[in-house]
Amino acid sequence: MNIIKLFHQFISPRFVYWLSNVIIPYIFILALILIAYGLYQGIFIAPPDYLQGDAYRIIYIHVPAAYLSLLGYVILAVSSFLGFVWHIKIGYYAARSVAGIGAIFTVIALLTGAIWGKPMWGTYWQWTDPRMMSELFLLFLYLGYMALIVNITNIDQADRIGSILAMIGLINVPIIHYSVEWWSSIHQGPSIMREGGPSIAAEMLYPLLTSILGFTILFIFLFLYRLNTMILLRESGARWLKDMIHE
């Protein structure tokens, strides 16, 4: 029973708001340092690829953005599940907070992928490619969720209906991830998480991993910042918040 009580304390808006305020300033600085180092090493120091030349360097933005577009949707779906099934308020708050961030990273992934695709494949976009189309569908899921919660005036009803869409849309995440293995695609297969180890040279891989880590921490910063704003909006009448303001 104590464990359950402790769990509810950890996921309470009050605790999440306090913890976020403690973490936010530090992770923002850390994210900037890691992103700057990763991009500098990847763009200016890493050697050209023996096939793609310097065009491959866009991976230091494209790969983190593509990864975070998926991570964002997983957070959206899981948070929606917590709110819809277990009626945990912070789940709904988190879902609303992460949707816009995930959509932005999805747009970045699509745009950088198109820029990369032109010199590599001779086209910005291929309508028959399963990876491109499933990633585009991911953007529509984000936009659909945000449109629902904005246009339904009853907030509780908007949370519930939006959560249903978010949970159903989760099936698209493994489709995106495995699309290059399940179907014929112009995309290359996995280069980092693959059997036998990464296929990228170390001097290219380490800046990429640093960039991924930096953008992930930036994602967390943006998510927590928006989540805190959402808590302030939704908990404006809560006594704990009034007491905190008057301290």
PDB file of C-alpha atoms in Angstrom:
ATOM      1  CA  MET A   1       0.000   0.000   0.000  1.00  0.00           C
ATOM      2  CA  ASN A   2       2.872   2.363   0.793  1.00  0.00           C
ATOM      3  CA  ILE A   3       4.375   1.634  -2.618  1.00  0.00           C
ATOM      4  CA  ILE A   4       1.127   2.601  -4.343  1.00  0.00           C
ATOM      5  CA  LYS A   5       0.914   5.786  -2.287  1.00  0.00           C
ATOM      6  CA  LEU A   6       4.520   6.631  -3.131  1.00  0.00           C
ATOM      7  CA  PHE A   7       3.852   6.003  -6.836  1.00  0.00           C
ATOM      8  CA  HIS A   8       0.912   8.402  -6.816  1.00  0.00           C
ATOM      9  CA  GLN A   9       3.049  11.029  -5.112  1.00  0.00           C
ATOM     10  CA  PHE A  10       5.700  10.736  -7.827  1.00  0.00           C
ATOM     11  CA  ILE A  11       3.158  11.186 -10.621  1.00  0.00           C
ATOM     12  CA  SER A  12       1.218  13.965  -8.894  1.00  0.00           C
ATOM     13  CA  PRO A  13       1.197  17.350 -10.687  1.00  0.00           C
ATOM     14  CA  ARG A  14       2.734  18.948  -7.598  1.00  0.00           C
ATOM     15  CA  PHE A  15       5.782  16.663  -7.528  1.00  0.00           C
ATOM     16  CA  VAL A  16       6.266  16.723 -11.312  1.00  0.00           C
ATOM     17  CA  TYR A  17       6.098  20.522 -11.306  1.00  0.00           C
ATOM     18  CA  TRP A  18       8.662  20.781  -8.505  1.00  0.00           C
ATOM     19  CA  LEU A  19      11.038  18.240 -10.060  1.00  0.00           C
ATOM     20  CA  SER A  20      10.821  19.848 -13.486  1.00  0.00           C
ATOM     21  CA  ASN A  21      11.746  23.247 -12.091  1.00  0.00           C
ATOM     22  CA  VAL A  22      14.820  21.701 -10.495  1.00  0.00           C
ATOM     23  CA  ILE A  23      15.951  19.906 -13.655  1.00  0.00           C
ATOM     24  CA  ILE A  24      15.074  22.335 -16.459  1.00  0.00           C
ATOM     25  CA  PRO A  25      17.912  24.908 -16.143  1.00  0.00           C
ATOM     26  CA  TYR A  26      20.654  22.279 -16.047  1.00  0.00           C
ATOM     27  CA  ILE A  27      19.488  20.054 -18.885  1.00  0.00           C
ATOM     28  CA  PHE A  28      19.079  23.027 -21.239  1.00  0.00           C
ATOM     29  CA  ILE A  29      22.736  23.969 -20.825  1.00  0.00           C
ATOM     30  CA  LEU A  30      23.812  20.339 -21.167  1.00  0.00           C
ATOM     31  CA  ALA A  31      21.747  19.934 -24.338  1.00  0.00           C
ATOM     32  CA  LEU A  32      23.326  22.985 -25.975  1.00  0.00           C
ATOM     33  CA  ILE A  33      26.847  21.783 -25.162  1.00  0.00           C
ATOM     34  CA  LEU A  34      26.252  18.280 -26.535  1.00  0.00           C
ATOM     35  CA  ILE A  35      24.468  19.490 -29.680  1.00  0.00           C
ATOM     36  CA  ALA A  36      27.161  22.059 -30.417  1.00  0.00           C
ATOM     37  CA  TYR A  37      29.935  19.494 -29.938  1.00  0.00           C
ATOM     38  CA  GLY A  38      28.187  16.773 -31.931  1.00  0.00           C
ATOM     39  CA  LEU A  39      27.366  19.056 -34.862  1.00  0.00           C
ATOM     40  CA  TYR A  40      30.835  20.607 -34.905  1.00  0.00           C
ATOM     41  CA  GLN A  41      32.518  17.208 -34.926  1.00  0.00           C
ATOM     42  CA  GLY A  42      30.096  15.790 -37.476  1.00  0.00           C
ATOM     43  CA  ILE A  43      30.043  18.723 -39.895  1.00  0.00           C
ATOM     44  CA  PHE A  44      33.614  20.007 -39.690  1.00  0.00           C
ATOM     45  CA  ILE A  45      35.830  17.234 -38.300  1.00  0.00           C
ATOM     46  CA  ALA A  46      34.428  13.873 -39.429  1.00  0.00           C
ATOM     47  CA  PRO A  47      35.758  12.697 -42.830  1.00  0.00           C
ATOM     48  CA  PRO A  48      33.576  12.565 -45.944  1.00  0.00           C
ATOM     49  CA  ASP A  49      31.752   9.338 -46.660  1.00  0.00           C
ATOM     50  CA  TYR A  50      33.389   7.232 -49.369  1.00  0.00           C
ATOM     51  CA  LEU A  51      30.098   7.015 -51.293  1.00  0.00           C
ATOM     52  CA  GLN A  52      28.005  10.026 -50.238  1.00  0.00           C
ATOM     53  CA  GLY A  53      30.790  12.558 -49.811  1.00  0.00           C
ATOM     54  CA  ASP A  54      29.794  15.493 -47.605  1.00  0.00           C
ATOM     55  CA  ALA A  55      26.078  15.059 -48.298  1.00  0.00           C
ATOM     56  CA  TYR A  56      25.828  12.462 -45.523  1.00  0.00           C
ATOM     57  CA  ARG A  57      26.499  15.128 -42.854  1.00  0.00           C
ATOM     58  CA  ILE A  58      22.818  15.970 -42.645  1.00  0.00           C
ATOM     59  CA  ILE A  59      22.435  12.739 -40.639  1.00  0.00           C
ATOM     60  CA  TYR A  60      23.611  14.640 -37.561  1.00  0.00           C
ATOM     61  CA  ILE A  61      20.268  16.433 -37.632  1.00  0.00           C
ATOM     62  CA  HIS A  62      18.073  13.988 -39.558  1.00  0.00           C
ATOM     63  CA  VAL A  63      18.739  10.883 -37.462  1.00  0.00           C
ATOM     64  CA  PRO A  64      18.094  12.551 -34.072  1.00  0.00           C
ATOM     65  CA  ALA A  65      14.950  14.208 -35.441  1.00  0.00           C
ATOM     66  CA  ALA A  66      13.611  10.939 -36.864  1.00  0.00           C
ATOM     67  CA  TYR A  67      14.345   9.093 -33.624  1.00  0.00           C
ATOM     68  CA  LEU A  68      12.680  11.792 -31.502  1.00  0.00           C
ATOM     69  CA  SER A  69       9.636  11.876 -33.760  1.00  0.00           C
ATOM     70  CA  LEU A  70       9.052   8.242 -32.773  1.00  0.00           C
ATOM     71  CA  LEU A  71       9.969   8.729 -29.118  1.00  0.00           C
ATOM     72  CA  GLY A  72       7.565  11.651 -28.908  1.00  0.00           C
ATOM     73  CA  TYR A  73       4.706   9.547 -30.200  1.00  0.00           C
ATOM     74  CA  VAL A  74       5.475   6.713 -27.803  1.00  0.00           C
ATOM     75  CA  ILE A  75       5.330   9.230 -24.935  1.00  0.00           C
ATOM     76  CA  LEU A  76       2.078  10.588 -26.353  1.00  0.00           C
ATOM     77  CA  ALA A  77       0.490   7.132 -26.538  1.00  0.00           C
ATOM     78  CA  VAL A  78       1.737   5.928 -23.144  1.00  0.00           C
ATOM     79  CA  SER A  79       0.689   9.166 -21.447  1.00  0.00           C
ATOM     80  CA  SER A  80      -2.723   8.893 -23.082  1.00  0.00           C
ATOM     81  CA  PHE A  81      -3.015   5.327 -21.801  1.00  0.00           C
ATOM     82  CA  LEU A  82      -2.253   6.464 -18.239  1.00  0.00           C
ATOM     83  CA  GLY A  83      -4.913   9.126 -18.460  1.00  0.00           C
ATOM     84  CA  PHE A  84      -7.564   7.092 -20.279  1.00  0.00           C
ATOM     85  CA  VAL A  85      -7.256   3.778 -18.408  1.00  0.00           C
ATOM     86  CA  TRP A  86      -6.074   4.798 -14.938  1.00  0.00           C
ATOM     87  CA  HIS A  87      -7.429   8.375 -14.891  1.00  0.00           C
ATOM     88  CA  ILE A  88      -4.006   9.805 -14.006  1.00  0.00           C
ATOM     89  CA  LYS A  89      -4.185  13.549 -14.620  1.00  0.00           C
ATOM     90  CA  ILE A  90      -0.504  14.002 -15.358  1.00  0.00           C
ATOM     91  CA  GLY A  91      -0.929  11.528 -18.233  1.00  0.00           C
ATOM     92  CA  TYR A  92      -3.309  13.860 -20.040  1.00  0.00           C
ATOM     93  CA  TYR A  93      -1.092  16.846 -19.272  1.00  0.00           C
ATOM     94  CA  ALA A  94       1.968  15.046 -20.640  1.00  0.00           C
ATOM     95  CA  ALA A  95       0.128  13.975 -23.800  1.00  0.00           C
ATOM     96  CA  ARG A  96      -0.939  17.523 -24.573  1.00  0.00           C
ATOM     97  CA  SER A  97       2.570  18.797 -23.842  1.00  0.00           C
ATOM     98  CA  VAL A  98       4.509  16.367 -26.018  1.00  0.00           C
ATOM     99  CA  ALA A  99       2.312  16.402 -29.137  1.00  0.00           C
ATOM    100  CA  GLY A 100       3.514  19.713 -30.557  1.00  0.00           C
ATOM    101  CA  ILE A 101       7.165  18.904 -29.876  1.00  0.00           C
ATOM    102  CA  GLY A 102       6.864  15.521 -31.557  1.00  0.00           C
ATOM    103  CA  ALA A 103       5.204  17.125 -34.572  1.00  0.00           C
ATOM    104  CA  ILE A 104       8.052  19.643 -34.925  1.00  0.00           C
ATOM    105  CA  PHE A 105      10.700  16.919 -34.869  1.00  0.00           C
ATOM    106  CA  THR A 106       8.666  14.937 -37.409  1.00  0.00           C
ATOM    107  CA  VAL A 107       8.631  17.934 -39.753  1.00  0.00           C
ATOM    108  CA  ILE A 108      12.403  18.332 -39.300  1.00  0.00           C
ATOM    109  CA  ALA A 109      12.902  14.630 -40.052  1.00  0.00           C
ATOM    110  CA  LEU A 110      10.797  14.857 -43.215  1.00  0.00           C
ATOM    111  CA  LEU A 111      12.492  18.024 -44.478  1.00  0.00           C
ATOM    112  CA  THR A 112      16.049  16.882 -43.797  1.00  0.00           C
ATOM    113  CA  GLY A 113      15.245  13.491 -45.276  1.00  0.00           C
ATOM    114  CA  ALA A 114      14.010  15.171 -48.450  1.00  0.00           C
ATOM    115  CA  ILE A 115      17.155  17.338 -48.635  1.00  0.00           C
ATOM    116  CA  TRP A 116      19.304  14.244 -48.161  1.00  0.00           C
ATOM    117  CA  GLY A 117      17.273  12.253 -50.678  1.00  0.00           C
ATOM    118  CA  LYS A 118      17.802  14.574 -53.623  1.00  0.00           C
ATOM    119  CA  PRO A 119      21.575  13.985 -54.060  1.00  0.00           C
ATOM    120  CA  MET A 120      21.392  10.364 -52.867  1.00  0.00           C
ATOM    121  CA  TRP A 121      18.326   9.056 -54.697  1.00  0.00           C
ATOM    122  CA  GLY A 122      17.700  11.770 -57.289  1.00  0.00           C
ATOM    123  CA  THR A 123      14.378  12.846 -55.741  1.00  0.00           C
ATOM    124  CA  TYR A 124      13.150  14.801 -52.746  1.00  0.00           C
ATOM    125  CA  TRP A 125      10.181  12.496 -52.229  1.00  0.00           C
ATOM    126  CA  GLN A 126       9.089   9.022 -53.268  1.00  0.00           C
ATOM    127  CA  TRP A 127       5.388   8.339 -52.764  1.00  0.00           C
ATOM    128  CA  THR A 128       5.856   4.576 -52.896  1.00  0.00           C
ATOM    129  CA  ASP A 129       8.541   4.441 -50.205  1.00  0.00           C
ATOM    130  CA  PRO A 130       7.124   2.887 -47.003  1.00  0.00           C
ATOM    131  CA  ARG A 131       9.457   4.742 -44.629  1.00  0.00           C
ATOM    132  CA  MET A 132       8.614   8.152 -46.078  1.00  0.00           C
ATOM    133  CA  MET A 133       4.884   7.510 -46.181  1.00  0.00           C
ATOM    134  CA  SER A 134       4.657   6.054 -42.675  1.00  0.00           C
ATOM    135  CA  GLU A 135       6.669   8.994 -41.295  1.00  0.00           C
ATOM    136  CA  LEU A 136       4.310  11.382 -43.103  1.00  0.00           C
ATOM    137  CA  PHE A 137       1.371   9.511 -41.588  1.00  0.00           C
ATOM    138  CA  LEU A 138       2.995  10.017 -38.186  1.00  0.00           C
ATOM    139  CA  LEU A 139       2.828  13.768 -38.753  1.00  0.00           C
ATOM    140  CA  PHE A 140      -0.865  13.467 -39.617  1.00  0.00           C
ATOM    141  CA  LEU A 141      -1.433  11.554 -36.363  1.00  0.00           C
ATOM    142  CA  TYR A 142       0.213  14.338 -34.370  1.00  0.00           C
ATOM    143  CA  LEU A 143      -1.798  17.005 -36.200  1.00  0.00           C
ATOM    144  CA  GLY A 144      -5.008  14.991 -35.857  1.00  0.00           C
ATOM    145  CA  TYR A 145      -4.522  14.632 -32.116  1.00  0.00           C
ATOM    146  CA  MET A 146      -3.842  18.352 -31.687  1.00  0.00           C
ATOM    147  CA  ALA A 147      -6.828  19.289 -33.858  1.00  0.00           C
ATOM    148  CA  LEU A 148      -9.116  17.085 -31.764  1.00  0.00           C
ATOM    149  CA  ILE A 149      -8.105  18.447 -28.371  1.00  0.00           C
ATOM    150  CA  VAL A 150      -8.312  22.037 -29.597  1.00  0.00           C
ATOM    151  CA  ASN A 151     -11.705  21.791 -31.295  1.00  0.00           C
ATOM    152  CA  ILE A 152     -13.575  19.862 -28.606  1.00  0.00           C
ATOM    153  CA  THR A 153     -14.675  22.451 -26.062  1.00  0.00           C
ATOM    154  CA  ASN A 154     -15.164  20.035 -23.166  1.00  0.00           C
ATOM    155  CA  ILE A 155     -11.600  19.490 -21.891  1.00  0.00           C
ATOM    156  CA  ASP A 156     -12.248  16.118 -20.264  1.00  0.00           C
ATOM    157  CA  GLN A 157     -13.978  14.813 -23.381  1.00  0.00           C
ATOM    158  CA  ALA A 158     -11.178  16.169 -25.559  1.00  0.00           C
ATOM    159  CA  ASP A 159      -8.604  14.345 -23.435  1.00  0.00           C
ATOM    160  CA  ARG A 160     -10.473  11.044 -23.708  1.00  0.00           C
ATOM    161  CA  ILE A 161     -11.159  11.211 -27.452  1.00  0.00           C
ATOM    162  CA  GLY A 162      -7.638  12.422 -28.211  1.00  0.00           C
ATOM    163  CA  SER A 163      -6.221   9.581 -26.146  1.00  0.00           C
ATOM    164  CA  ILE A 164      -8.095   6.993 -28.193  1.00  0.00           C
ATOM    165  CA  LEU A 165      -6.558   8.331 -31.406  1.00  0.00           C
ATOM    166  CA  ALA A 166      -3.101   8.476 -29.802  1.00  0.00           C
ATOM    167  CA  MET A 167      -3.271   4.872 -28.579  1.00  0.00           C
ATOM    168  CA  ILE A 168      -4.549   3.515 -31.899  1.00  0.00           C
ATOM    169  CA  GLY A 169      -1.868   5.432 -33.800  1.00  0.00           C
ATOM    170  CA  LEU A 170       0.888   3.739 -31.809  1.00  0.00           C
ATOM    171  CA  ILE A 171       0.736   0.844 -34.292  1.00  0.00           C
ATOM    172  CA  ASN A 172       2.427   3.140 -36.818  1.00  0.00           C
ATOM    173  CA  VAL A 173       5.634   3.359 -34.759  1.00  0.00           C
ATOM    174  CA  PRO A 174       6.852  -0.222 -35.377  1.00  0.00           C
ATOM    175  CA  ILE A 175       5.738   0.125 -38.992  1.00  0.00           C
ATOM    176  CA  ILE A 176       8.081   3.094 -39.409  1.00  0.00           C
ATOM    177  CA  HIS A 177      10.922   1.320 -37.640  1.00  0.00           C
ATOM    178  CA  TYR A 178      10.704  -1.972 -39.546  1.00  0.00           C
ATOM    179  CA  SER A 179       9.457  -0.633 -42.882  1.00  0.00           C
ATOM    180  CA  VAL A 180      12.901  -0.894 -44.512  1.00  0.00           C
ATOM    181  CA  GLU A 181      13.041  -4.575 -43.528  1.00  0.00           C
ATOM    182  CA  TRP A 182       9.445  -5.538 -44.299  1.00  0.00           C
ATOM    183  CA  TRP A 183       9.116  -3.853 -47.702  1.00  0.00           C
ATOM    184  CA  SER A 184      11.235  -2.669 -50.599  1.00  0.00           C
ATOM    185  CA  SER A 185      12.556   0.781 -49.723  1.00  0.00           C
ATOM    186  CA  ILE A 186      15.101   3.243 -51.066  1.00  0.00           C
ATOM    187  CA  HIS A 187      16.143   3.854 -47.473  1.00  0.00           C
ATOM    188  CA  GLN A 188      19.216   2.086 -46.192  1.00  0.00           C
ATOM    189  CA  GLY A 189      18.873  -0.432 -43.367  1.00  0.00           C
ATOM    190  CA  PRO A 190      19.883   0.163 -39.736  1.00  0.00           C
ATOM    191  CA  SER A 191      23.428   1.498 -39.331  1.00  0.00           C
ATOM    192  CA  ILE A 192      23.729   1.720 -35.535  1.00  0.00           C
ATOM    193  CA  MET A 193      21.391  -0.819 -33.903  1.00  0.00           C
ATOM    194  CA  ARG A 194      22.216  -3.815 -36.044  1.00  0.00           C
ATOM    195  CA  GLU A 195      23.485  -7.333 -35.635  1.00  0.00           C
ATOM    196  CA  GLY A 196      27.260  -7.332 -35.688  1.00  0.00           C
ATOM    197  CA  GLY A 197      27.556  -3.775 -34.420  1.00  0.00           C
ATOM    198  CA  PRO A 198      27.381  -0.351 -36.086  1.00  0.00           C
ATOM    199  CA  SER A 199      28.425  -0.100 -39.731  1.00  0.00           C
ATOM    200  CA  ILE A 200      29.523   3.538 -39.375  1.00  0.00           C
ATOM    201  CA  ALA A 201      33.181   4.412 -38.833  1.00  0.00           C
ATOM    202  CA  ALA A 202      33.975   5.503 -35.277  1.00  0.00           C
ATOM    203  CA  GLU A 203      34.962   9.054 -36.269  1.00  0.00           C
ATOM    204  CA  MET A 204      31.476   9.459 -37.786  1.00  0.00           C
ATOM    205  CA  LEU A 205      29.587   7.418 -35.196  1.00  0.00           C
ATOM    206  CA  TYR A 206      30.645   9.195 -31.998  1.00  0.00           C
ATOM    207  CA  PRO A 207      29.574  12.670 -33.179  1.00  0.00           C
ATOM    208  CA  LEU A 208      26.266  11.139 -34.280  1.00  0.00           C
ATOM    209  CA  LEU A 209      25.691   9.534 -30.880  1.00  0.00           C
ATOM    210  CA  THR A 210      26.603  12.814 -29.182  1.00  0.00           C
ATOM    211  CA  SER A 211      24.151  14.674 -31.406  1.00  0.00           C
ATOM    212  CA  ILE A 212      21.402  12.148 -30.677  1.00  0.00           C
ATOM    213  CA  LEU A 213      22.011  12.488 -26.937  1.00  0.00           C
ATOM    214  CA  GLY A 214      22.064  16.286 -27.122  1.00  0.00           C
ATOM    215  CA  PHE A 215      18.842  16.530 -29.117  1.00  0.00           C
ATOM    216  CA  THR A 216      17.207  13.997 -26.781  1.00  0.00           C
ATOM    217  CA  ILE A 217      18.050  16.133 -23.760  1.00  0.00           C
ATOM    218  CA  LEU A 218      16.748  19.195 -25.641  1.00  0.00           C
ATOM    219  CA  PHE A 219      13.550  17.254 -26.303  1.00  0.00           C
ATOM    220  CA  ILE A 220      13.238  16.497 -22.579  1.00  0.00           C
ATOM    221  CA  PHE A 221      13.813  20.174 -21.752  1.00  0.00           C
ATOM    222  CA  LEU A 222      11.091  21.319 -24.154  1.00  0.00           C
ATOM    223  CA  PHE A 223       8.735  18.619 -22.903  1.00  0.00           C
ATOM    224  CA  LEU A 224       9.209  19.508 -19.224  1.00  0.00           C
ATOM    225  CA  TYR A 225       8.888  23.228 -19.958  1.00  0.00           C
ATOM    226  CA  ARG A 226       5.588  22.702 -21.766  1.00  0.00           C
ATOM    227  CA  LEU A 227       4.434  20.238 -19.123  1.00  0.00           C
ATOM    228  CA  ASN A 228       5.025  22.805 -16.389  1.00  0.00           C
ATOM    229  CA  THR A 229       3.004  25.339 -18.356  1.00  0.00           C
ATOM    230  CA  MET A 230       0.220  22.788 -18.783  1.00  0.00           C
ATOM    231  CA  ILE A 231       0.219  22.046 -15.048  1.00  0.00           C
ATOM    232  CA  LEU A 232      -0.101  25.759 -14.274  1.00  0.00           C
ATOM    233  CA  LEU A 233      -3.070  26.032 -16.647  1.00  0.00           C
ATOM    234  CA  ARG A 234      -4.896  22.909 -15.523  1.00  0.00           C
ATOM    235  CA  GLU A 235      -4.110  23.171 -11.810  1.00  0.00           C
ATOM    236  CA  SER A 236      -4.713  26.911 -11.468  1.00  0.00           C
ATOM    237  CA  GLY A 237      -7.363  26.355  -8.800  1.00  0.00           C
ATOM    238  CA  ALA A 238      -5.428  23.732  -6.825  1.00  0.00           C
ATOM    239  CA  ARG A 239      -4.551  24.610  -3.252  1.00  0.00           C
ATOM    240  CA  TRP A 240      -0.989  23.271  -3.509  1.00  0.00           C
ATOM    241  CA  LEU A 241      -0.277  25.705  -6.347  1.00  0.00           C
ATOM    242  CA  LYS A 242      -1.751  28.660  -4.470  1.00  0.00           C
ATOM    243  CA  ASP A 243       0.332  27.756  -1.429  1.00  0.00           C
ATOM    244  CA  MET A 244       3.470  27.500  -3.587  1.00  0.00           C
ATOM    245  CA  ILE A 245       2.835  30.912  -5.125  1.00  0.00           C
ATOM    246  CA  HIS A 246       2.385  32.545  -1.713  1.00  0.00           C
ATOM    247  CA  GLU A 247       5.522  30.964  -0.203  1.00  0.00           C
TER     248      GLU A 247
END
